[in-house]
């Protein structure tokens, strides 16, 4: 069982956490204005990255805070965790296109 | 029975105490410190069982968990299958018998206690042999927090089975001093009889402590039998030693055939001679110790058969003792029936076996070298490499937070193990930024005799005529060299495939002696290097662990939490029949004497529709939402408008996912401008809180709002029926309960004898109803006062079944029963609950998707079975007949399914709710429902079957 670093509480057992899927998939600013296809991409489509992946996690059985993390999906190792209000830009995969521009 | 094979003295047994035990119906004796195996050997018994497939006699072949032969079933003190005679500590009254490879689970429930402990340390050392003890001492002396666990009954590891000396004294004196020193360090946890069986991420190790098994019936009841230690270490030092490896030859499974090191252990640790007349077959120097020690103890060692042409430098030592050494020779087969009587010995030159001769013996000792016990390292995903010289797999890399030392790392001499344990511990401490101790003296070990290189020999060519069919690789699976040859012949190349084809390594012992042999023989047959074959994956547990131990205290009532309301005892006393709703125990109905559920529910329903009923609705989820932006959050998450709700009022709301499908519903009370109380479904409470927090934190962190679960802070009692106003009016005379003063969907705060009470005009039945909210401390008192006030009106407690009937008669869906995650508010006929004014809310955009415009979407409708008799089973499919009354040809199109179905007292007939394709356009049609092989016709109706005008809600 892994230890996961909660940016608020420190290292805790992984059973205290919930996985929240890919990070940085923002709710569209104006949902009414996006096409059905763009909306479907927001609702249903997520990357399935091998390697470094920016993810959301929630310390659901602890402080209940959501946070961002970069994790390697092949080794499960967490490279970095960040509070949502961290002034530093959240680490994301290099050269990954924004979803809304994909089609 | 006597113990003719017990030595006159020596061993770590308490000869002053005699224990009596029964094996296969025969009574034997032994001593504290014995295992079942050593006591059986002392009585002269080698055969323990017969083999699983072939029924061949099998005996004790090793001295600990690597033994593939001695499987037993314990009958007393508690039935337990599949244990090894070599690891069962002897106690008075033990009853056991041998097992032919398969055990039998106890038929009585296990009354022993099992528990778990979490423990965090800087350094965890696994194994209390010379390397592990040294590592633990070094770590402890630095002041670090240390745990030392070892699977044996006492510390010492390999030293327990030998005659080693340290600092010119018996090595076990050094062991005793080390244990005493560790006990003096307050930050050291030292556990014996504790097997580290699994090694996981980030220094997490699971260990099983056998706390009372060795005490038998004398085990104190208040002490847990076994304990799972959940150890989290900043650094793990694996000092698990090595397992001796046999060599495969024909009929190598005959009882009396034993690993050479095991024989030493039986002699030195248990004071047992495993035979009278021995042959020792070896490929390396270590078995010479066994030959010489047994000789000194009085065993006639007929020959040391050394496969190496040049033999060993220790040959002279043997010959001085009068032991014949045959270099460049092998044992090719054994003779005997239930015990070996002869070893067949033949010259072995350039891989060819010459003409042999039989040597009489009742004990055949074998050593093919040593396999480092790399299990925990490999489980932690450490890569292994094949070491040509050792003929074994060794750690091939450094792991973060986990290091391997001593024999487990391939260091096989005592002085080397001591130095290596210290070195590894110091490196681990340094990595943890802990200063290693200044004073850390190692005991002095005698200079080791430089050994001759071992020969790697997996198997002796089969000259017996059996073609490898009696050359056993895995004794527990009866799997042979011939089986591996068949696997390779069938085209298998991967050792993982060969394992599954031959089943080698899949038994109780998980291949402790057979795994590396299988790799070596496979490589030989394929003509590839052993490195290329590799090993199969090592997986936890290292040794078998009882499910009861893993379950610990999480069984029975503690398996899953049971939640009850403050009224639970009242419900029990009232004879309620309970049902599980999530983790909650809820009264389903309250049968009176002679009533079945159907009668009770019809009675309860009639009371609520014609008089007054009362329900314990305390399990409904409740979320307190506070903050200046509370209304904004609710507007974004509910499909309807909540910001326009007036303080003092209540509104029903629906929540959808981003896909537009309903995820929960309930009522919302506005308590203040900046405060709401949300009611959720019983099962959806936690999920809704998660949902709200996720959006508030991740998408709208600017909103000043907090959500808190208050489910357990409020009891909720709906008082339901045309006489509910009389009851509430009587109990709360200060509240004007008239419809104009206290209209539907409003709430009022009041008090009862100083206890704050909140009343709300909410109805989940269509009837005039009041929900009563009170702090659970006063729940029973208020409930009883309500019953008292309702007695003149025949107030009737009702359960969830009646609640379901009442709501279904009104077409109110239960989210999760009438919906399944593919249902929109529109499908439920709740377009009225979807705001058209709000620019956006979660789910809104999805309503505009093409699929949601499809007129053939499944919609919630009512069904009335035409026969007025049949209660359609929930989940039944709905079909349509052709105009000629025939079913369409298969595949018959399915129109939908029944989601809720009950008998109705009000309608005097059964009815159902169903999701039906284009359901609302079918109202008035007749559809058919297959029930037990017949097609039951049912009329499609609107979903509201009782009081569709809503005339009753105001009384
Ligand atoms: Zn936290």
Tab-separated table of C-alpha atoms and ligand atoms in Angstrom, chain A residues 6 8-9 59 63, ligand 1:
chain	number	residue	atom	x	y	z
A	6	UNK	CA	-1.520	15.084	0.978
A	8	UNK	CA	-2.331	19.560	3.686
A	9	UNK	CA	-1.806	16.537	5.943
A	59	UNK	CA	-7.984	13.088	0.676
A	63	UNK	CA	-9.029	16.505	5.356
C	1	LIG	ZN1	-5.301	15.790	3.781
